[in-house]
């Protein structure tokens, strides 16, 4: 692969929705008198974990030469994977288009089906480093481009 830098565009819809669910769930307990009780503290902790998951989902990917970099938390956490050392990769299609899915609220403001039927790529390198790439966190064209680059570099 030629030594060029590619920064893949990220999609913020799914992380923002997770953050909204966490904030909506934590708001009533914070303003109530039960926020200092044991149940309130447990509820706040669970909602805090949901909010942290939403913040963690703000991720983007960069390709620099043969290195794929996954960046989370605004650059605080970086994971580098040399694409020449990939021993195995699997692509999986996950269908979550169910009536009881709480993320069905996305259908109100987005017509994209990638939030309900999406693809993931699991990359495994020689040093047992595993990186999972989720289509919901990036634009579909960039996901196709990344998958094509991985396939070209790893002809088995």
mmCIF file with all atom_site columns, C-alpha atoms in Angstrom:
data_model
loop_
_atom_site.group_PDB
_atom_site.id
_atom_site.type_symbol
_atom_site.label_atom_id
_atom_site.label_alt_id
_atom_site.label_comp_id
_atom_site.label_asym_id
_atom_site.label_entity_id
_atom_site.label_seq_id
_atom_site.pdbx_PDB_ins_code
_atom_site.Cartn_x
_atom_site.Cartn_y
_atom_site.Cartn_z
_atom_site.occupancy
_atom_site.B_iso_or_equiv
_atom_site.pdbx_formal_charge
_atom_site.auth_seq_id
_atom_site.auth_comp_id
_atom_site.auth_asym_id
_atom_site.auth_atom_id
_atom_site.pdbx_PDB_model_num
ATOM 1   C CA . UNK A 1 1   ? 0.000   0.000   0.000  1.00 0.00 ? 1   UNK A CA 1
ATOM 2   C CA . UNK A 1 2   ? 1.277   3.459   -0.755 1.00 0.00 ? 2   UNK A CA 1
ATOM 3   C CA . UNK A 1 3   ? 2.263   5.619   2.179  1.00 0.00 ? 3   UNK A CA 1
ATOM 4   C CA . UNK A 1 4   ? -0.619  8.055   2.344  1.00 0.00 ? 4   UNK A CA 1
ATOM 5   C CA . UNK A 1 5   ? -2.654  9.275   5.260  1.00 0.00 ? 5   UNK A CA 1
ATOM 6   C CA . UNK A 1 6   ? -6.390  8.675   5.283  1.00 0.00 ? 6   UNK A CA 1
ATOM 7   C CA . UNK A 1 7   ? -8.697  9.941   8.016  1.00 0.00 ? 7   UNK A CA 1
ATOM 8   C CA . UNK A 1 8   ? -12.050 8.193   7.921  1.00 0.00 ? 8   UNK A CA 1
ATOM 9   C CA . UNK A 1 9   ? -15.115 10.296  8.704  1.00 0.00 ? 9   UNK A CA 1
ATOM 10  C CA . UNK A 1 10  ? -16.994 9.428   11.878 1.00 0.00 ? 10  UNK A CA 1
ATOM 11  C CA . UNK A 1 11  ? -20.758 9.411   12.373 1.00 0.00 ? 11  UNK A CA 1
ATOM 12  C CA . UNK A 1 12  ? -21.894 10.943  15.666 1.00 0.00 ? 12  UNK A CA 1
ATOM 13  C CA . UNK A 1 13  ? -25.585 9.946   15.562 1.00 0.00 ? 13  UNK A CA 1
ATOM 14  C CA . UNK A 1 14  ? -25.294 6.724   17.564 1.00 0.00 ? 14  UNK A CA 1
ATOM 15  C CA . UNK A 1 15  ? -22.997 8.098   20.319 1.00 0.00 ? 15  UNK A CA 1
ATOM 16  C CA . UNK A 1 16  ? -25.194 11.174  20.757 1.00 0.00 ? 16  UNK A CA 1
ATOM 17  C CA . UNK A 1 17  ? -28.243 8.950   21.165 1.00 0.00 ? 17  UNK A CA 1
ATOM 18  C CA . UNK A 1 18  ? -26.497 6.887   23.856 1.00 0.00 ? 18  UNK A CA 1
ATOM 19  C CA . UNK A 1 19  ? -25.542 10.111  25.667 1.00 0.00 ? 19  UNK A CA 1
ATOM 20  C CA . UNK A 1 20  ? -29.129 11.363  25.486 1.00 0.00 ? 20  UNK A CA 1
ATOM 21  C CA . UNK A 1 21  ? -30.486 8.106   26.928 1.00 0.00 ? 21  UNK A CA 1
ATOM 22  C CA . UNK A 1 22  ? -27.988 8.322   29.786 1.00 0.00 ? 22  UNK A CA 1
ATOM 23  C CA . UNK A 1 23  ? -28.754 11.978  30.525 1.00 0.00 ? 23  UNK A CA 1
ATOM 24  C CA . UNK A 1 24  ? -32.517 11.436  30.389 1.00 0.00 ? 24  UNK A CA 1
ATOM 25  C CA . UNK A 1 25  ? -32.217 8.487   32.771 1.00 0.00 ? 25  UNK A CA 1
ATOM 26  C CA . UNK A 1 26  ? -29.964 10.287  35.272 1.00 0.00 ? 26  UNK A CA 1
ATOM 27  C CA . UNK A 1 27  ? -31.800 13.633  35.322 1.00 0.00 ? 27  UNK A CA 1
ATOM 28  C CA . UNK A 1 28  ? -34.825 12.647  37.489 1.00 0.00 ? 28  UNK A CA 1
ATOM 29  C CA . UNK A 1 29  ? -32.717 10.988  40.183 1.00 0.00 ? 29  UNK A CA 1
ATOM 30  C CA . UNK A 1 30  ? -30.351 13.972  40.420 1.00 0.00 ? 30  UNK A CA 1
ATOM 31  C CA . UNK A 1 31  ? -33.155 16.472  41.037 1.00 0.00 ? 31  UNK A CA 1
ATOM 32  C CA . UNK A 1 32  ? -35.007 14.206  43.467 1.00 0.00 ? 32  UNK A CA 1
ATOM 33  C CA . UNK A 1 33  ? -34.397 13.670  47.149 1.00 0.00 ? 33  UNK A CA 1
ATOM 34  C CA . UNK A 1 34  ? -33.354 10.054  46.497 1.00 0.00 ? 34  UNK A CA 1
ATOM 35  C CA . UNK A 1 35  ? -30.005 10.919  44.927 1.00 0.00 ? 35  UNK A CA 1
ATOM 36  C CA . UNK A 1 36  ? -28.122 10.279  48.177 1.00 0.00 ? 36  UNK A CA 1
ATOM 37  C CA . UNK A 1 37  ? -29.833 6.970   48.974 1.00 0.00 ? 37  UNK A CA 1
ATOM 38  C CA . UNK A 1 38  ? -28.230 3.638   48.092 1.00 0.00 ? 38  UNK A CA 1
ATOM 39  C CA . UNK A 1 39  ? -30.646 3.043   45.210 1.00 0.00 ? 39  UNK A CA 1
ATOM 40  C CA . UNK A 1 40  ? -29.993 6.565   43.915 1.00 0.00 ? 40  UNK A CA 1
ATOM 41  C CA . UNK A 1 41  ? -26.231 6.059   43.993 1.00 0.00 ? 41  UNK A CA 1
ATOM 42  C CA . UNK A 1 42  ? -26.557 2.725   42.166 1.00 0.00 ? 42  UNK A CA 1
ATOM 43  C CA . UNK A 1 43  ? -28.863 4.343   39.576 1.00 0.00 ? 43  UNK A CA 1
ATOM 44  C CA . UNK A 1 44  ? -26.449 7.267   39.088 1.00 0.00 ? 44  UNK A CA 1
ATOM 45  C CA . UNK A 1 45  ? -23.531 4.855   38.674 1.00 0.00 ? 45  UNK A CA 1
ATOM 46  C CA . UNK A 1 46  ? -25.372 2.837   36.020 1.00 0.00 ? 46  UNK A CA 1
ATOM 47  C CA . UNK A 1 47  ? -26.372 5.998   34.158 1.00 0.00 ? 47  UNK A CA 1
ATOM 48  C CA . UNK A 1 48  ? -22.793 7.264   34.431 1.00 0.00 ? 48  UNK A CA 1
ATOM 49  C CA . UNK A 1 49  ? -21.595 4.058   32.771 1.00 0.00 ? 49  UNK A CA 1
ATOM 50  C CA . UNK A 1 50  ? -24.117 4.572   29.962 1.00 0.00 ? 50  UNK A CA 1
ATOM 51  C CA . UNK A 1 51  ? -22.880 8.149   29.497 1.00 0.00 ? 51  UNK A CA 1
ATOM 52  C CA . UNK A 1 52  ? -19.258 6.952   29.496 1.00 0.00 ? 52  UNK A CA 1
ATOM 53  C CA . UNK A 1 53  ? -20.174 4.366   26.833 1.00 0.00 ? 53  UNK A CA 1
ATOM 54  C CA . UNK A 1 54  ? -21.634 7.153   24.712 1.00 0.00 ? 54  UNK A CA 1
ATOM 55  C CA . UNK A 1 55  ? -18.502 9.265   25.098 1.00 0.00 ? 55  UNK A CA 1
ATOM 56  C CA . UNK A 1 56  ? -16.350 6.208   24.293 1.00 0.00 ? 56  UNK A CA 1
ATOM 57  C CA . UNK A 1 57  ? -18.278 5.691   21.034 1.00 0.00 ? 57  UNK A CA 1
ATOM 58  C CA . UNK A 1 58  ? -16.994 9.015   19.678 1.00 0.00 ? 58  UNK A CA 1
ATOM 59  C CA . UNK A 1 59  ? -14.215 7.332   17.764 1.00 0.00 ? 59  UNK A CA 1
ATOM 60  C CA . UNK A 1 60  ? -12.469 7.823   14.488 1.00 0.00 ? 60  UNK A CA 1
ATOM 61  C CA . UNK A 1 61  ? -9.990  5.855   12.429 1.00 0.00 ? 61  UNK A CA 1
ATOM 62  C CA . UNK A 1 62  ? -6.844  6.956   10.657 1.00 0.00 ? 62  UNK A CA 1
ATOM 63  C CA . UNK A 1 63  ? -4.704  5.071   8.164  1.00 0.00 ? 63  UNK A CA 1
ATOM 64  C CA . UNK A 1 64  ? -1.100  6.186   8.072  1.00 0.00 ? 64  UNK A CA 1
ATOM 65  C CA . UNK A 1 65  ? 0.993   4.016   5.787  1.00 0.00 ? 65  UNK A CA 1
ATOM 66  C CA . UNK A 1 66  ? 0.318   0.445   6.903  1.00 0.00 ? 66  UNK A CA 1
ATOM 67  C CA . UNK A 1 67  ? -0.904  1.437   10.368 1.00 0.00 ? 67  UNK A CA 1
ATOM 68  C CA . UNK A 1 68  ? -4.574  1.597   11.271 1.00 0.00 ? 68  UNK A CA 1
ATOM 69  C CA . UNK A 1 69  ? -5.224  3.774   14.320 1.00 0.00 ? 69  UNK A CA 1
ATOM 70  C CA . UNK A 1 70  ? -8.435  3.789   16.341 1.00 0.00 ? 70  UNK A CA 1
ATOM 71  C CA . UNK A 1 71  ? -8.857  6.927   18.467 1.00 0.00 ? 71  UNK A CA 1
ATOM 72  C CA . UNK A 1 72  ? -11.376 7.158   21.336 1.00 0.00 ? 72  UNK A CA 1
ATOM 73  C CA . UNK A 1 73  ? -12.188 9.809   23.943 1.00 0.00 ? 73  UNK A CA 1
ATOM 74  C CA . UNK A 1 74  ? -10.988 12.692  21.813 1.00 0.00 ? 74  UNK A CA 1
ATOM 75  C CA . UNK A 1 75  ? -7.481  11.306  21.431 1.00 0.00 ? 75  UNK A CA 1
ATOM 76  C CA . UNK A 1 76  ? -6.902  10.146  25.010 1.00 0.00 ? 76  UNK A CA 1
ATOM 77  C CA . UNK A 1 77  ? -6.978  6.483   23.965 1.00 0.00 ? 77  UNK A CA 1
ATOM 78  C CA . UNK A 1 78  ? -5.246  5.294   20.810 1.00 0.00 ? 78  UNK A CA 1
ATOM 79  C CA . UNK A 1 79  ? -4.908  1.770   19.483 1.00 0.00 ? 79  UNK A CA 1
ATOM 80  C CA . UNK A 1 80  ? -2.495  1.114   16.615 1.00 0.00 ? 80  UNK A CA 1
ATOM 81  C CA . UNK A 1 81  ? -2.601  -1.964  14.409 1.00 0.00 ? 81  UNK A CA 1
ATOM 82  C CA . UNK A 1 82  ? -0.100  -2.739  11.681 1.00 0.00 ? 82  UNK A CA 1
ATOM 83  C CA . UNK A 1 83  ? -2.258  -3.969  8.814  1.00 0.00 ? 83  UNK A CA 1
ATOM 84  C CA . UNK A 1 84  ? 0.572   -6.104  7.429  1.00 0.00 ? 84  UNK A CA 1
ATOM 85  C CA . UNK A 1 85  ? 0.486   -8.170  10.633 1.00 0.00 ? 85  UNK A CA 1
ATOM 86  C CA . UNK A 1 86  ? -3.209  -9.041  10.459 1.00 0.00 ? 86  UNK A CA 1
ATOM 87  C CA . UNK A 1 87  ? -3.530  -12.816 10.776 1.00 0.00 ? 87  UNK A CA 1
ATOM 88  C CA . UNK A 1 88  ? -7.293  -13.044 10.611 1.00 0.00 ? 88  UNK A CA 1
ATOM 89  C CA . UNK A 1 89  ? -10.264 -10.838 9.918  1.00 0.00 ? 89  UNK A CA 1
ATOM 90  C CA . UNK A 1 90  ? -13.961 -11.566 9.964  1.00 0.00 ? 90  UNK A CA 1
ATOM 91  C CA . UNK A 1 91  ? -16.842 -9.489  8.723  1.00 0.00 ? 91  UNK A CA 1
ATOM 92  C CA . UNK A 1 92  ? -20.189 -9.997  10.402 1.00 0.00 ? 92  UNK A CA 1
ATOM 93  C CA . UNK A 1 93  ? -23.611 -8.548  9.609  1.00 0.00 ? 93  UNK A CA 1
ATOM 94  C CA . UNK A 1 94  ? -25.737 -7.854  12.689 1.00 0.00 ? 94  UNK A CA 1
ATOM 95  C CA . UNK A 1 95  ? -29.481 -7.305  12.351 1.00 0.00 ? 95  UNK A CA 1
ATOM 96  C CA . UNK A 1 96  ? -31.040 -5.395  15.262 1.00 0.00 ? 96  UNK A CA 1
ATOM 97  C CA . UNK A 1 97  ? -34.164 -4.245  13.446 1.00 0.00 ? 97  UNK A CA 1
ATOM 98  C CA . UNK A 1 98  ? -36.562 -5.400  16.173 1.00 0.00 ? 98  UNK A CA 1
ATOM 99  C CA . UNK A 1 99  ? -39.660 -3.695  17.475 1.00 0.00 ? 99  UNK A CA 1
ATOM 100 C CA . UNK A 1 100 ? -38.362 -3.630  21.065 1.00 0.00 ? 100 UNK A CA 1
ATOM 101 C CA . UNK A 1 101 ? -35.003 -2.052  20.185 1.00 0.00 ? 101 UNK A CA 1
ATOM 102 C CA . UNK A 1 102 ? -34.726 1.187   22.226 1.00 0.00 ? 102 UNK A CA 1
ATOM 103 C CA . UNK A 1 103 ? -32.717 2.813   19.430 1.00 0.00 ? 103 UNK A CA 1
ATOM 104 C CA . UNK A 1 104 ? -35.761 2.800   17.119 1.00 0.00 ? 104 UNK A CA 1
ATOM 105 C CA . UNK A 1 105 ? -36.043 6.489   17.976 1.00 0.00 ? 105 UNK A CA 1
ATOM 106 C CA . UNK A 1 106 ? -33.321 7.056   15.346 1.00 0.00 ? 106 UNK A CA 1
ATOM 107 C CA . UNK A 1 107 ? -35.948 6.282   12.684 1.00 0.00 ? 107 UNK A CA 1
ATOM 108 C CA . UNK A 1 108 ? -37.627 9.598   13.506 1.00 0.00 ? 108 UNK A CA 1
ATOM 109 C CA . UNK A 1 109 ? -34.741 11.674  12.161 1.00 0.00 ? 109 UNK A CA 1
ATOM 110 C CA . UNK A 1 110 ? -32.621 9.340   10.006 1.00 0.00 ? 110 UNK A CA 1
ATOM 111 C CA . UNK A 1 111 ? -33.572 7.132   7.093  1.00 0.00 ? 111 UNK A CA 1
ATOM 112 C CA . UNK A 1 112 ? -30.322 5.154   7.149  1.00 0.00 ? 112 UNK A CA 1
ATOM 113 C CA . UNK A 1 113 ? -30.661 1.454   7.824  1.00 0.00 ? 113 UNK A CA 1
ATOM 114 C CA . UNK A 1 114 ? -27.065 1.076   9.021  1.00 0.00 ? 114 UNK A CA 1
ATOM 115 C CA . UNK A 1 115 ? -28.091 1.744   12.620 1.00 0.00 ? 115 UNK A CA 1
ATOM 116 C CA . UNK A 1 116 ? -30.240 -1.392  12.667 1.00 0.00 ? 116 UNK A CA 1
ATOM 117 C CA . UNK A 1 117 ? -28.539 -3.697  10.182 1.00 0.00 ? 117 UNK A CA 1
ATOM 118 C CA . UNK A 1 118 ? -24.839 -2.990  10.396 1.00 0.00 ? 118 UNK A CA 1
ATOM 119 C CA . UNK A 1 119 ? -21.521 -4.662  9.736  1.00 0.00 ? 119 UNK A CA 1
ATOM 120 C CA . UNK A 1 120 ? -18.567 -5.192  12.023 1.00 0.00 ? 120 UNK A CA 1
ATOM 121 C CA . UNK A 1 121 ? -15.029 -6.166  11.157 1.00 0.00 ? 121 UNK A CA 1
ATOM 122 C CA . UNK A 1 122 ? -12.934 -7.988  13.728 1.00 0.00 ? 122 UNK A CA 1
ATOM 123 C CA . UNK A 1 123 ? -9.197  -7.759  13.051 1.00 0.00 ? 123 UNK A CA 1
ATOM 124 C CA . UNK A 1 124 ? -6.675  -9.979  14.807 1.00 0.00 ? 124 UNK A CA 1
ATOM 125 C CA . UNK A 1 125 ? -2.937  -9.323  14.535 1.00 0.00 ? 125 UNK A CA 1
ATOM 126 C CA . UNK A 1 126 ? 0.101   -11.499 15.249 1.00 0.00 ? 126 UNK A CA 1
ATOM 127 C CA . UNK A 1 127 ? 0.625   -10.034 18.717 1.00 0.00 ? 127 UNK A CA 1
ATOM 128 C CA . UNK A 1 128 ? -2.954  -11.044 19.736 1.00 0.00 ? 128 UNK A CA 1
ATOM 129 C CA . UNK A 1 129 ? -4.131  -7.466  19.344 1.00 0.00 ? 129 UNK A CA 1
ATOM 130 C CA . UNK A 1 130 ? -7.830  -7.398  18.458 1.00 0.00 ? 130 UNK A CA 1
ATOM 131 C CA . UNK A 1 131 ? -9.587  -4.393  16.950 1.00 0.00 ? 131 UNK A CA 1
ATOM 132 C CA . UNK A 1 132 ? -13.316 -4.275  16.251 1.00 0.00 ? 132 UNK A CA 1
ATOM 133 C CA . UNK A 1 133 ? -14.626 -1.779  13.718 1.00 0.00 ? 133 UNK A CA 1
ATOM 134 C CA . UNK A 1 134 ? -18.336 -0.964  13.779 1.00 0.00 ? 134 UNK A CA 1
ATOM 135 C CA . UNK A 1 135 ? -20.118 0.530   10.772 1.00 0.00 ? 135 UNK A CA 1
ATOM 136 C CA . UNK A 1 136 ? -22.487 2.547   12.995 1.00 0.00 ? 136 UNK A CA 1
ATOM 137 C CA . UNK A 1 137 ? -19.585 4.773   14.069 1.00 0.00 ? 137 UNK A CA 1
ATOM 138 C CA . UNK A 1 138 ? -18.456 5.817   10.585 1.00 0.00 ? 138 UNK A CA 1
ATOM 139 C CA . UNK A 1 139 ? -19.910 6.676   7.207  1.00 0.00 ? 139 UNK A CA 1
ATOM 140 C CA . UNK A 1 140 ? -20.819 3.640   5.100  1.00 0.00 ? 140 UNK A CA 1
ATOM 141 C CA . UNK A 1 141 ? -18.595 4.717   2.197  1.00 0.00 ? 141 UNK A CA 1
ATOM 142 C CA . UNK A 1 142 ? -15.600 4.952   4.522  1.00 0.00 ? 142 UNK A CA 1
ATOM 143 C CA . UNK A 1 143 ? -16.426 1.545   5.988  1.00 0.00 ? 143 UNK A CA 1
ATOM 144 C CA . UNK A 1 144 ? -16.428 0.050   2.469  1.00 0.00 ? 144 UNK A CA 1
ATOM 145 C CA . UNK A 1 145 ? -13.139 1.808   1.705  1.00 0.00 ? 145 UNK A CA 1
ATOM 146 C CA . UNK A 1 146 ? -11.538 0.482   4.898  1.00 0.00 ? 146 UNK A CA 1
ATOM 147 C CA . UNK A 1 147 ? -12.780 -3.052  4.245  1.00 0.00 ? 147 UNK A CA 1
ATOM 148 C CA . UNK A 1 148 ? -11.396 -2.905  0.709  1.00 0.00 ? 148 UNK A CA 1
ATOM 149 C CA . UNK A 1 149 ? -7.984  -1.780  2.009  1.00 0.00 ? 149 UNK A CA 1
ATOM 150 C CA . UNK A 1 150 ? -7.961  -4.632  4.540  1.00 0.00 ? 150 UNK A CA 1
ATOM 151 C CA . UNK A 1 151 ? -8.893  -7.171  1.845  1.00 0.00 ? 151 UNK A CA 1
ATOM 152 C CA . UNK A 1 152 ? -6.196  -5.917  -0.541 1.00 0.00 ? 152 UNK A CA 1
ATOM 153 C CA . UNK A 1 153 ? -3.482  -6.021  2.128  1.00 0.00 ? 153 UNK A CA 1
ATOM 154 C CA . UNK A 1 154 ? -4.459  -9.456  3.418  1.00 0.00 ? 154 UNK A CA 1
ATOM 155 C CA . UNK A 1 155 ? -4.927  -11.784 0.482  1.00 0.00 ? 155 UNK A CA 1
ATOM 156 C CA . UNK A 1 156 ? -5.006  -15.213 2.091  1.00 0.00 ? 156 UNK A CA 1
#
